[in-house]
Short mmCIF file of C-alpha atoms in Angstrom, two decimals:
data_model
loop_
_atom_site.label_atom_id
_atom_site.label_comp_id
_atom_site.label_asym_id
_atom_site.label_seq_id
_atom_site.Cartn_x
_atom_site.Cartn_y
_atom_site.Cartn_z
CA MET A 1 0.00 0.00 0.00
CA LYS A 2 1.05 3.60 -0.55
CA ILE A 3 0.91 4.46 3.13
CA LYS A 4 3.55 1.79 3.92
CA ILE A 5 5.91 3.34 1.40
CA LEU A 6 5.18 6.75 2.87
CA SER A 7 6.30 5.61 6.30
CA ILE A 8 9.69 4.74 4.80
CA CYS A 9 10.26 7.81 2.66
CA VAL A 10 9.06 10.48 5.09
CA LEU A 11 9.07 10.99 8.81
CA LEU A 12 5.26 11.21 8.81
CA ILE A 13 5.49 14.79 9.93
CA SER A 14 2.21 16.65 10.20
CA MET A 15 1.38 20.32 10.29
CA SER A 16 -1.10 21.22 13.02
CA ILE A 17 -4.05 23.29 11.94
CA PHE A 18 -5.09 23.63 15.54
CA SER A 19 -2.01 25.36 16.98
CA GLN A 20 -2.15 26.33 20.62
CA LYS A 21 -3.05 29.96 21.12
CA LYS A 22 -0.10 30.67 23.41
CA SER A 23 2.46 28.80 21.28
CA LYS A 24 5.16 30.98 19.75
CA THR A 25 6.22 30.88 16.11
CA LEU A 26 9.25 28.65 15.61
CA VAL A 27 9.79 28.95 11.86
CA THR A 28 8.28 30.89 8.98
CA ILE A 29 8.30 29.39 5.48
CA ASN A 30 7.37 32.12 3.03
CA GLU A 31 4.24 33.51 4.74
CA GLU A 32 3.29 30.42 6.72
CA ASN A 33 3.99 30.48 10.48
CA ILE A 34 4.75 27.14 12.15
CA THR A 35 4.53 27.20 15.94
CA VAL A 36 6.57 25.49 18.63
CA ALA A 37 3.51 23.36 19.43
CA ASP A 38 3.29 22.21 15.80
CA PHE A 39 6.89 21.04 15.78
CA LYS A 40 6.72 19.48 19.28
CA ARG A 41 3.77 17.33 18.25
CA VAL A 42 5.70 15.98 15.27
CA TYR A 43 9.02 15.62 17.08
CA GLU A 44 7.57 13.83 20.11
CA LYS A 45 5.52 11.44 18.01
CA ASN A 46 8.52 9.21 17.20
CA LEU A 47 10.84 10.23 20.04
CA ASP A 48 10.41 7.07 22.11
CA ALA A 49 11.23 4.86 19.14
CA ILE A 50 14.58 6.59 18.48
CA ASP A 51 17.62 5.38 20.42
CA ASN A 52 20.21 7.29 18.37
CA LYS A 53 21.35 10.60 19.90
CA GLU A 54 22.04 12.16 16.51
CA ALA A 55 18.60 11.18 15.25
CA LYS A 56 17.06 12.88 18.31
CA ASP A 57 18.89 16.14 17.64
CA VAL A 58 16.29 18.94 17.66
CA THR A 59 18.05 21.09 15.06
CA ASN A 60 18.42 18.17 12.62
CA ASN A 61 14.76 17.27 13.05
CA LEU A 62 13.72 20.86 12.43
CA GLU A 63 15.69 20.85 9.16
CA LEU A 64 13.95 17.64 8.10
CA PHE A 65 10.62 19.18 9.05
CA ILE A 66 11.35 22.24 6.89
CA ASN A 67 12.32 19.98 3.96
CA TYR A 68 9.07 18.11 4.35
CA LYS A 69 7.05 21.32 4.40
CA LEU A 70 8.79 22.58 1.26
CA LYS A 71 7.98 19.35 -0.59
CA VAL A 72 4.33 19.44 0.44
CA LYS A 73 4.02 23.08 -0.64
CA GLU A 74 5.46 22.11 -4.02
CA ALA A 75 2.88 19.32 -4.34
CA TYR A 76 0.03 21.76 -3.73
CA GLN A 77 1.51 24.26 -6.19
CA LEU A 78 1.62 21.51 -8.81
CA LYS A 79 -2.06 20.80 -7.96
CA LEU A 80 -1.43 17.13 -7.26
CA ASP A 81 -4.33 17.34 -4.79
CA THR A 82 -6.69 17.66 -7.79
CA LEU A 83 -5.75 14.26 -9.25
CA PRO A 84 -8.81 11.90 -9.39
CA SER A 85 -6.78 9.03 -7.87
CA TYR A 86 -5.72 11.26 -4.96
CA LYS A 87 -9.28 12.49 -4.33
CA LYS A 88 -10.66 8.94 -4.39
CA GLU A 89 -8.10 7.62 -1.92
CA ILE A 90 -8.57 10.57 0.45
CA GLU A 91 -12.34 10.09 0.40
CA THR A 92 -11.93 6.40 1.29
CA TYR A 93 -9.56 7.27 4.11
CA LYS A 94 -11.90 9.97 5.43
CA ASN A 95 -14.71 7.42 5.75
CA GLN A 96 -12.43 5.01 7.62
CA LEU A 97 -11.11 7.75 9.89
CA ALA A 98 -14.58 9.13 10.62
CA ALA A 99 -16.09 5.72 11.49
CA PRO A 100 -15.30 5.83 15.25
CA TYR A 101 -16.84 9.32 15.51
CA LEU A 102 -20.13 7.94 14.15
CA GLN A 103 -20.51 5.65 17.15
CA ASP A 104 -22.04 6.66 20.45
CA THR A 105 -19.48 4.99 22.74
CA THR A 106 -21.63 5.37 25.87
CA PHE A 107 -24.55 3.79 24.02
CA LEU A 108 -22.29 1.03 22.69
CA ASP A 109 -20.85 0.26 26.15
CA LYS A 110 -24.37 -0.11 27.54
CA MET A 111 -25.36 -2.30 24.61
CA VAL A 112 -22.44 -4.67 25.28
CA LYS A 113 -23.49 -5.02 28.93
CA ASP A 114 -27.13 -5.57 27.95
CA VAL A 115 -26.13 -8.26 25.45
CA TYR A 116 -23.96 -10.01 28.05
CA PHE A 117 -26.96 -10.16 30.41
CA ARG A 118 -28.93 -11.77 27.58
CA VAL A 119 -26.14 -14.27 26.92
CA LYS A 120 -26.17 -15.21 30.62
CA ASN A 121 -29.97 -15.38 30.88
CA LYS A 122 -32.38 -16.95 28.44
CA VAL A 123 -36.00 -15.91 28.04
CA LYS A 124 -39.05 -18.00 27.18
CA ALA A 125 -41.76 -16.21 25.21
CA LYS A 126 -44.73 -16.61 22.90
CA HIS A 127 -45.94 -14.09 20.36
CA ILE A 128 -48.66 -12.99 17.97
CA LEU A 129 -47.80 -11.37 14.63
CA ILE A 130 -49.80 -9.11 12.30
CA ARG A 131 -47.77 -8.78 9.12
CA THR A 132 -47.03 -5.53 7.27
CA ALA A 133 -45.41 -5.17 3.86
CA LYS A 134 -41.93 -3.62 3.68
CA ASP A 135 -43.30 -0.80 1.52
CA ALA A 136 -46.50 -0.36 3.53
CA ARG A 137 -47.91 3.16 3.53
CA PRO A 138 -48.77 4.90 6.82
CA LYS A 139 -52.50 4.08 6.57
CA ASP A 140 -51.66 0.35 6.19
CA THR A 141 -49.27 0.34 9.17
CA ILE A 142 -51.89 2.13 11.30
CA LYS A 143 -54.42 -0.50 10.31
CA ALA A 144 -52.03 -3.32 11.37
CA TYR A 145 -51.18 -1.49 14.61
CA ASN A 146 -54.88 -1.09 15.53
CA LYS A 147 -55.48 -4.77 14.79
CA ILE A 148 -52.67 -5.97 17.10
CA LEU A 149 -53.83 -3.48 19.75
CA LYS A 150 -57.33 -5.01 19.75
CA ILE A 151 -55.81 -8.49 20.05
CA ARG A 152 -53.73 -7.35 23.04
CA ASN A 153 -56.82 -5.90 24.71
CA ARG A 154 -58.58 -9.27 24.39
CA ILE A 155 -55.70 -10.97 26.20
CA LEU A 156 -55.55 -8.27 28.89
CA ALA A 157 -59.29 -8.80 29.37
CA GLY A 158 -58.63 -12.44 30.29
CA GLU A 159 -58.59 -14.48 27.06
CA ASP A 160 -55.95 -17.23 26.78
CA PHE A 161 -52.86 -16.06 24.86
CA GLU A 162 -52.28 -19.37 23.07
CA LYS A 163 -55.93 -19.66 22.01
CA VAL A 164 -55.91 -16.12 20.62
CA ALA A 165 -52.55 -16.79 18.89
CA GLN A 166 -53.98 -19.83 17.10
CA GLU A 167 -56.95 -17.76 16.00
CA THR A 168 -55.33 -14.46 14.98
CA SER A 169 -51.56 -14.72 14.49
CA GLU A 170 -50.27 -14.35 10.94
CA ASP A 171 -47.22 -16.43 11.84
CA ASN A 172 -48.31 -19.67 10.19
CA SER A 173 -46.38 -21.82 12.66
CA ALA A 174 -48.92 -20.87 15.36
CA ARG A 175 -51.69 -22.96 13.74
CA ASP A 176 -52.06 -26.65 12.92
CA ASP A 177 -51.32 -27.65 9.33
CA ALA A 178 -53.86 -30.25 8.22
CA LYS A 179 -51.95 -31.15 5.04
CA SER A 180 -48.68 -32.05 6.73
CA GLY A 181 -50.18 -33.04 10.06
CA ARG A 182 -47.93 -30.52 11.80
CA LYS A 183 -49.16 -29.24 15.13
CA GLY A 184 -49.08 -25.50 15.62
CA ASN A 185 -46.89 -24.01 18.33
CA LYS A 186 -49.67 -21.64 19.51
CA GLY A 187 -47.15 -18.80 19.32
CA ASN A 188 -44.66 -20.52 21.64
CA LEU A 189 -41.04 -19.85 20.70
CA GLY A 190 -39.36 -21.68 23.57
CA TYR A 191 -36.20 -20.31 25.19
CA PHE A 192 -33.79 -18.02 23.36
CA ASP A 193 -30.97 -15.63 24.21
CA ALA A 194 -28.92 -12.89 22.50
CA PHE A 195 -28.61 -12.81 18.69
CA LYS A 196 -31.26 -15.51 18.15
CA MET A 197 -34.06 -13.10 17.16
CA VAL A 198 -34.17 -9.81 15.26
CA THR A 199 -33.07 -7.02 17.62
CA PRO A 200 -36.47 -5.28 18.20
CA PHE A 201 -38.02 -8.66 19.11
CA GLU A 202 -35.15 -9.53 21.46
CA ASP A 203 -35.38 -6.09 23.09
CA ALA A 204 -39.13 -6.46 23.67
CA ALA A 205 -38.70 -9.95 25.17
CA TYR A 206 -36.00 -8.92 27.65
CA ASN A 207 -37.74 -5.64 28.55
CA THR A 208 -41.06 -7.35 29.39
CA LYS A 209 -41.49 -8.78 32.88
CA VAL A 210 -42.30 -12.48 33.37
CA GLY A 211 -46.06 -13.06 33.11
CA GLN A 212 -46.73 -9.75 31.36
CA VAL A 213 -47.80 -8.95 27.79
CA SER A 214 -45.69 -6.42 25.89
CA LYS A 215 -47.01 -3.33 24.18
CA PRO A 216 -47.22 -3.65 20.36
CA PHE A 217 -43.83 -3.29 18.67
CA ARG A 218 -42.65 -3.47 15.08
CA THR A 219 -40.01 -5.58 13.33
CA GLN A 220 -39.27 -6.13 9.65
CA PHE A 221 -42.08 -8.73 9.64
CA GLY A 222 -44.85 -6.54 11.05
CA TYR A 223 -46.40 -5.76 14.44
CA HIS A 224 -46.04 -8.15 17.37
CA ILE A 225 -47.10 -8.59 20.94
CA LEU A 226 -45.41 -11.16 23.15
CA LYS A 227 -45.86 -12.70 26.56
CA VAL A 228 -42.83 -13.69 28.65
CA ASP A 229 -43.25 -17.03 30.42
CA ASP A 230 -39.84 -17.39 32.07
CA LEU A 231 -36.38 -15.92 32.50
CA LYS A 232 -33.60 -18.13 33.83
CA PRO A 233 -29.79 -18.47 33.76
CA SER A 234 -28.40 -19.92 30.55
CA GLU A 235 -26.59 -23.24 30.60
CA GLY A 236 -24.19 -21.87 28.03
CA GLU A 237 -23.33 -24.20 25.17
CA ILE A 238 -22.60 -27.89 24.93
CA GLU A 239 -20.81 -30.25 22.57
CA ALA A 240 -22.84 -33.34 21.79
CA ALA A 241 -23.06 -36.35 19.48
CA HIS A 242 -26.05 -38.38 18.41
CA ILE A 243 -27.20 -41.54 16.69
CA LEU A 244 -30.21 -41.06 14.41
CA ILE A 245 -32.62 -43.62 12.97
CA LEU A 246 -34.82 -41.85 10.42
CA ASP A 247 -37.78 -44.26 10.58
CA THR A 248 -40.32 -42.71 12.99
CA THR A 249 -42.48 -45.89 13.18
CA ASP A 250 -42.20 -48.80 15.59
CA VAL A 251 -39.63 -50.35 13.23
CA GLY A 252 -37.33 -47.38 13.84
CA LYS A 253 -38.08 -47.50 17.56
CA LYS A 254 -37.06 -51.17 17.73
CA LYS A 255 -33.84 -50.46 15.88
CA ILE A 256 -32.81 -47.51 18.11
CA PHE A 257 -33.45 -49.58 21.25
CA GLU A 258 -31.24 -52.34 19.88
CA VAL A 259 -28.46 -49.77 19.49
CA TYR A 260 -29.18 -48.52 23.01
CA GLU A 261 -28.77 -52.05 24.42
CA LYS A 262 -25.36 -52.25 22.77
CA LEU A 263 -24.40 -48.94 24.45
CA ILE A 264 -25.46 -50.30 27.83
CA VAL A 265 -22.94 -53.13 27.53
CA ASN A 266 -20.08 -50.65 27.03
CA ASN A 267 -19.89 -50.51 23.27
CA SER A 268 -18.27 -47.34 21.85
CA PHE A 269 -20.78 -44.56 21.08
CA GLU A 270 -18.58 -43.32 18.21
CA GLU A 271 -18.30 -46.74 16.58
CA LEU A 272 -22.05 -47.39 16.91
CA ALA A 273 -22.77 -43.97 15.38
CA LYS A 274 -20.53 -44.78 12.40
CA GLN A 275 -22.24 -48.16 12.03
CA TYR A 276 -25.92 -47.35 12.64
CA SER A 277 -26.59 -43.59 12.48
CA GLU A 278 -28.51 -42.39 9.42
CA ASP A 279 -27.37 -38.77 9.81
CA ASN A 280 -24.88 -38.65 6.93
CA GLY A 281 -23.57 -35.29 8.07
CA SER A 282 -22.30 -36.55 11.43
CA LYS A 283 -22.01 -40.36 11.36
CA ASN A 284 -18.43 -40.39 10.00
CA ARG A 285 -17.41 -38.12 12.88
CA GLY A 286 -18.81 -40.53 15.44
CA GLY A 287 -22.08 -38.59 15.56
CA LYS A 288 -20.44 -35.33 16.68
CA LEU A 289 -22.60 -32.25 16.11
CA GLY A 290 -20.23 -29.58 17.35
CA LYS A 291 -21.06 -26.84 19.84
CA PHE A 292 -24.58 -25.39 20.19
CA GLY A 293 -26.75 -23.47 22.64
CA THR A 294 -30.47 -23.31 23.30
CA GLY A 295 -32.75 -22.40 20.42
CA ARG A 296 -30.60 -24.18 17.84
CA MET A 297 -32.16 -27.65 17.92
CA VAL A 298 -35.76 -28.90 17.97
CA LYS A 299 -37.14 -28.81 21.51
CA PRO A 300 -37.20 -32.58 22.31
CA PHE A 301 -33.57 -32.88 21.20
CA GLU A 302 -32.51 -29.77 23.10
CA ASP A 303 -34.29 -30.94 26.27
CA ALA A 304 -32.63 -34.37 26.12
CA ALA A 305 -29.15 -32.94 25.42
CA PHE A 306 -29.21 -30.24 28.10
CA SER A 307 -30.69 -32.59 30.72
CA LEU A 308 -27.48 -34.68 30.68
CA GLN A 309 -25.33 -33.61 33.62
CA LYS A 310 -22.17 -35.67 33.33
CA GLU A 311 -19.79 -35.46 30.37
CA GLY A 312 -19.79 -38.80 28.56
CA ALA A 313 -23.38 -39.62 29.64
CA PHE A 314 -25.96 -40.53 27.00
CA SER A 315 -29.75 -40.35 26.91
CA LYS A 316 -32.40 -43.01 26.50
CA PRO A 317 -33.87 -43.19 22.98
CA PHE A 318 -36.31 -40.37 22.21
CA LYS A 319 -38.31 -39.24 19.22
CA THR A 320 -38.37 -35.97 17.22
CA ARG A 321 -39.98 -35.18 13.87
CA PHE A 322 -36.70 -36.26 12.24
CA GLY A 323 -36.64 -39.74 13.73
CA TRP A 324 -35.33 -41.62 16.77
CA HIS A 325 -32.22 -40.37 18.58
CA ILE A 326 -29.74 -41.18 21.30
CA VAL A 327 -27.69 -38.14 22.32
CA LYS A 328 -24.36 -38.10 24.19
CA LEU A 329 -22.94 -35.14 26.14
CA ILE A 330 -19.30 -34.55 25.17
CA LYS A 331 -18.50 -31.29 26.93
CA LYS A 332 -20.18 -28.38 28.69
CA HIS A 333 -19.23 -24.77 27.91
CA PRO A 334 -20.62 -22.43 30.62
CA VAL A 335 -21.01 -18.72 29.83
CA LYS A 336 -17.62 -17.01 30.20
CA PRO A 337 -17.07 -14.03 32.54
CA PHE A 338 -17.81 -10.57 31.09
CA LYS A 339 -14.13 -9.62 30.78
CA GLU A 340 -13.44 -12.68 28.62
CA LEU A 341 -16.48 -12.16 26.40
CA GLU A 342 -16.51 -8.36 26.14
CA LYS A 343 -14.30 -8.05 23.05
CA GLU A 344 -16.12 -10.85 21.20
CA LEU A 345 -19.54 -9.35 21.99
CA ARG A 346 -18.40 -5.85 20.98
CA ASN A 347 -17.19 -7.15 17.60
CA LYS A 348 -20.38 -9.16 17.15
CA ILE A 349 -22.48 -6.06 17.82
CA LYS A 350 -20.40 -3.97 15.40
CA ASN A 351 -20.97 -6.55 12.65
CA SER A 352 -24.71 -6.81 13.29
CA ALA A 353 -27.74 -4.65 12.56
CA ARG A 354 -27.54 -3.42 16.18
CA MET A 355 -24.76 -1.06 15.13
CA GLN A 356 -27.41 1.02 13.36
CA MET A 357 -28.84 1.75 16.80
CA SER A 358 -25.55 3.35 17.83
CA GLU A 359 -25.52 5.39 14.62
CA THR A 360 -29.16 6.36 15.26
CA ALA A 361 -28.18 7.55 18.75
CA VAL A 362 -25.51 9.78 17.16
CA ILE A 363 -28.01 11.13 14.60
CA ASN A 364 -30.53 11.92 17.35
CA LYS A 365 -27.87 13.85 19.28
CA LEU A 366 -26.94 15.78 16.14
CA LYS A 367 -30.61 16.57 15.44
CA ALA A 368 -30.83 18.10 18.90
CA THR A 369 -27.65 20.13 18.27
CA TYR A 370 -28.13 21.31 14.68
CA ASN A 371 -30.66 23.82 13.39
CA ILE A 372 -32.63 21.69 10.92
CA LEU A 373 -35.45 23.35 8.98
CA GLU A 374 -37.78 21.53 6.57
CA ASN A 375 -39.57 23.27 3.72
CA GLU A 376 -43.07 21.76 3.82
CA ALA A 377 -43.99 23.26 0.45
CA ALA A 378 -40.94 21.66 -1.21
CA LYS A 379 -41.75 18.32 0.47
CA LYS A 380 -45.05 18.10 -1.40
CA ILE A 381 -43.19 16.34 -4.24
CA LEU A 382 -43.18 13.25 -1.94
CA ASP A 383 -46.87 12.79 -2.76
CA ARG A 384 -46.32 12.70 -6.53
CA LYS A 385 -46.51 9.26 -8.12
CA ASN A 386 -44.02 10.09 -10.88
CA ILE A 387 -41.54 11.69 -8.48
CA ARG A 388 -38.46 10.17 -10.19
CA ALA A 389 -39.56 11.58 -13.57
CA ILE A 390 -39.82 15.23 -12.49
CA PRO A 391 -37.49 17.41 -14.65
CA LYS A 392 -34.38 18.62 -12.81
CA ASP A 393 -35.02 22.28 -13.59
CA SER A 394 -38.21 21.96 -11.48
CA LEU A 395 -36.30 20.58 -8.50
CA GLN A 396 -34.17 23.56 -7.46
CA ILE A 397 -36.11 24.49 -4.31
CA MET A 398 -34.50 23.89 -0.91
CA MET A 399 -36.07 20.83 0.69
CA PHE A 400 -34.40 21.28 4.09
CA SER A 401 -31.36 22.89 5.64
CA ILE A 402 -28.79 21.81 8.24
CA ASN A 403 -27.38 24.94 9.85
CA ASP A 404 -25.98 26.84 6.84
CA LYS A 405 -26.11 23.90 4.40
CA LYS A 406 -29.06 23.80 1.99
CA ILE A 407 -30.25 20.54 0.41
CA LYS A 408 -32.37 20.81 -2.74
CA GLN A 409 -35.15 18.59 -4.07
CA GLU A 410 -32.77 17.55 -6.86
CA ASP A 411 -30.38 16.00 -4.29
CA PHE A 412 -33.20 13.84 -2.92
CA ILE A 413 -34.29 12.67 -6.37
CA ASP A 414 -30.69 11.63 -7.15
CA TYR A 415 -30.66 9.68 -3.87
CA ILE A 416 -33.85 7.71 -4.62
CA LYS A 417 -33.17 7.11 -8.32
CA ASN A 418 -32.03 3.50 -7.81
CA ARG A 419 -33.79 2.91 -4.48
CA ARG A 420 -37.23 1.45 -5.10
CA ASN A 421 -37.62 -1.09 -2.30
CA GLN A 422 -38.73 1.46 0.32
CA PRO A 423 -41.69 3.85 0.47
CA ILE A 424 -40.91 7.48 -0.40
CA PHE A 425 -41.54 8.84 3.11
CA THR A 426 -39.08 6.26 4.52
CA LEU A 427 -36.50 7.16 1.87
CA PHE A 428 -36.84 10.82 2.80
CA GLU A 429 -36.03 10.10 6.45
CA MET A 430 -33.09 7.93 5.37
CA PHE A 431 -31.85 10.69 3.06
CA LYS A 432 -32.17 13.33 5.77
CA ASN A 433 -30.25 11.16 8.25
CA GLN A 434 -27.53 10.56 5.66
CA GLU A 435 -27.20 14.30 5.02
CA ILE A 436 -26.94 14.98 8.76
CA LEU A 437 -24.11 12.45 9.05
CA THR A 438 -22.42 13.84 5.93
CA TYR A 439 -22.59 17.36 7.37
CA TYR A 440 -21.12 16.07 10.64
CA LYS A 441 -18.27 14.27 8.84
CA GLU A 442 -17.50 17.31 6.69
CA ASN A 443 -17.17 19.43 9.82
CA LEU A 444 -15.06 17.00 11.84
CA VAL A 445 -11.94 18.95 10.86
CA ASN A 446 -13.40 21.94 12.71
CA THR A 447 -14.75 20.08 15.75
CA GLU A 448 -12.26 17.24 16.37
CA PRO A 449 -8.59 18.35 16.49
CA GLU A 450 -7.19 14.80 16.56
CA TYR A 451 -9.19 13.88 13.46
CA ALA A 452 -7.90 17.01 11.72
CA TYR A 453 -4.27 16.22 12.64
CA ILE A 454 -4.41 12.65 11.36
CA LEU A 455 -6.28 13.57 8.16
CA LYS A 456 -3.82 16.37 7.38
CA GLU A 457 -0.91 14.00 7.95
CA TYR A 458 -2.38 11.47 5.55
CA GLU A 459 -3.28 14.09 2.91
CA ASP A 460 0.21 15.59 2.95
CA GLY A 461 1.89 12.19 3.07
CA LEU A 462 -0.08 10.94 0.09
CA LEU A 463 0.74 14.10 -1.86
CA LEU A 464 4.42 13.64 -1.04
CA PHE A 465 4.25 10.07 -2.34
CA GLU A 466 2.86 11.34 -5.68
CA LEU A 467 5.50 14.07 -5.79
CA MET A 468 8.42 11.74 -4.97
CA GLN A 469 7.28 9.37 -7.69
CA ASP A 470 7.30 12.18 -10.24
CA LYS A 471 10.42 14.03 -9.14
CA ILE A 472 12.70 11.24 -7.91
CA TRP A 473 11.67 7.60 -8.35
CA ASN A 474 10.30 7.67 -11.90
CA LYS A 475 12.96 10.16 -13.01
CA SER A 476 15.83 8.02 -11.74
CA THR A 477 14.36 4.97 -13.50
CA LYS A 478 13.84 6.67 -16.85
CA ASP A 479 16.94 8.90 -16.89
CA THR A 480 19.44 6.20 -17.95
CA LEU A 481 21.96 8.80 -19.19
CA GLY A 482 21.84 10.71 -15.90
CA LEU A 483 22.33 7.45 -13.97
CA GLN A 484 25.31 6.50 -16.15
CA ASN A 485 26.91 9.95 -15.69
CA TYR A 486 26.43 9.74 -11.91
CA PHE A 487 28.11 6.32 -11.86
CA GLU A 488 31.04 7.53 -13.95
CA LYS A 489 31.67 10.40 -11.50
CA HIS A 490 31.47 8.15 -8.43
CA LYS A 491 33.03 4.88 -9.67
CA ALA A 492 35.53 4.89 -6.82
CA ASN A 493 32.66 4.35 -4.33
CA TYR A 494 31.67 0.97 -5.81
CA SER A 495 33.29 -2.46 -5.79
CA SER A 496 32.74 -3.16 -9.51
CA ARG A 497 33.67 -0.91 -12.41
CA LYS A 498 30.47 -1.88 -14.28
CA LEU A 499 27.14 -0.16 -13.67
CA GLU A 500 25.19 -3.41 -14.16
CA ASP A 501 27.00 -5.05 -11.24
CA ASN A 502 26.08 -2.21 -8.83
CA LYS A 503 22.78 -1.02 -10.31
CA GLY A 504 20.65 -1.30 -7.14
CA GLU A 505 23.18 0.55 -4.97
CA VAL A 506 23.87 3.17 -7.64
CA MET A 507 20.14 3.72 -8.20
CA ASN A 508 19.62 4.34 -4.48
CA ASP A 509 22.54 6.79 -4.31
CA TYR A 510 21.37 8.57 -7.44
CA GLN A 511 17.88 9.02 -5.97
CA ASN A 512 19.42 10.52 -2.80
CA TYR A 513 21.51 12.84 -4.99
CA LEU A 514 18.45 13.99 -6.96
CA GLU A 515 16.49 14.58 -3.75
CA LYS A 516 19.26 16.67 -2.16
CA LYS A 517 19.59 18.73 -5.33
CA TRP A 518 15.83 19.20 -5.47
CA ILE A 519 15.66 20.25 -1.78
CA ALA A 520 18.47 22.75 -2.38
CA ASP A 521 16.49 24.28 -5.26
CA LEU A 522 13.33 24.48 -3.12
CA ARG A 523 15.23 26.16 -0.29
CA LYS A 524 16.86 28.63 -2.71
CA LYS A 525 13.50 29.93 -3.94
CA SER A 526 11.88 29.99 -0.48
CA ASN A 527 12.07 32.51 2.34
CA ILE A 528 12.81 30.51 5.51
CA LYS A 529 13.23 32.18 8.88
CA ILE A 530 13.95 30.23 12.06
CA ARG A 531 13.29 31.96 15.41
CA LYS A 532 16.61 31.16 17.10
CA ARG A 533 15.39 32.12 20.57
CA GLN A 534 12.53 29.62 20.40
CA LEU A 535 14.86 26.95 18.97
CA LYS A 536 17.29 27.42 21.87
CA LYS A 537 14.42 27.04 24.36
CA LEU A 538 13.37 23.81 22.65
CA ILE A 539 16.88 22.38 22.70
CA LYS A 540 17.20 23.24 26.39
CA TYR A 541 13.79 21.72 27.15
CA TYR A 542 14.62 18.36 25.53
CA ASN A 543 18.16 18.25 26.92
#
């Protein structure tokens, strides 16, 4: 990567754009004043890593700093910062650098603790669902909300939750299926813990007290209510193995009990699994299923596996809809302490949809801070059916503003052009949130000094890379005559009298020669003034 090369060819010196008010000017390059604080920040950055006294010399480092500044100024004068490749890379880096600022750390810390509680404690719940389409209009969502509210009132009035779930829930698993003979679960979901359900559902389950019915809440599937039946400590995860006979009739039952009798007389579980199990995915591994927690297996299997207390113990034969099983407990994995799980949970949250909640918390804070004004007259285009076909010259009215930034109707139409899977009013809120974040990111250089320092360092370093390529590296490669002349003048410094035998070493020396000559030219045409009094104070301070 370019940045790795930069770390070799420059000292990664940065110019502070947030100089301390009381800091004195140390050096002036043309009309630019560089303060003591600016230089100290750069100098101290790599001080601990230097064990060479000469390399720590303040005066030498100031000279290198001046050279760096001269090169960067040259790059800006040559307008290398306008190159498309440079702009693209800087934009990518800005997004990476801004990412931590788009997280509400307090909110994230609380989320990690909440998730750990949910890992340690599993909840048992049942629910009723009234579906809504992803692109449902407000009147349709209100209709669904009123429907689930009436259902909740029936339950609060004393009707049985499971009976009402069978009758009204639009989750098909709640009702019996006559065709397949499947029995409905009456809304029962069994036990689950963190990351097993979509986040709004999980939140509602853990925020509802045992025995109570939640208020209506919405997920991507529609509106729900749920009733919490139990909350208890999680057993963690287990490793288990099983032997499966697929035949669910008495023939299968007889066969599984024959295998069980063999186990009783000390036959190897693994060998019997390889010989008799009809689970092709696990039989060759001795029936091993790997590690799993609650909510991963069908309930009869889960109950049998988690009821085993001693590692190495196996169950009596039992039946699920898949067939007849015998399950063996290989190892228990209790929930780890918070300190051991914290990093894993934090990363899991960052890679999940929950991270949007942290971003939403940031947006809500910004909304409270910024002066955001919406133009209701301009927003009337949201009601037009052909909104994406409106001519651009008719879309020049300000739709809303964020402080001093004005966003036109045209900007919104560009945003929704290839977004057709969401209703317009939802897209508008998404667009507005995106613009708020964009405004925040654009102003980070004015509000976050550390961000500004690092970004400036990267911008200047990347420019210097482009400049060094043009002025030194590419020139030394292409200028074969210049390289030959340099070698002829300095033959005595090399072991061989032929350029080909010393090309790598000569090339390196020639590049250093070109750079020194170039620096000398830059210094000659620049007005450089060092404040000797401030330099002496610095030298005394570090000595």
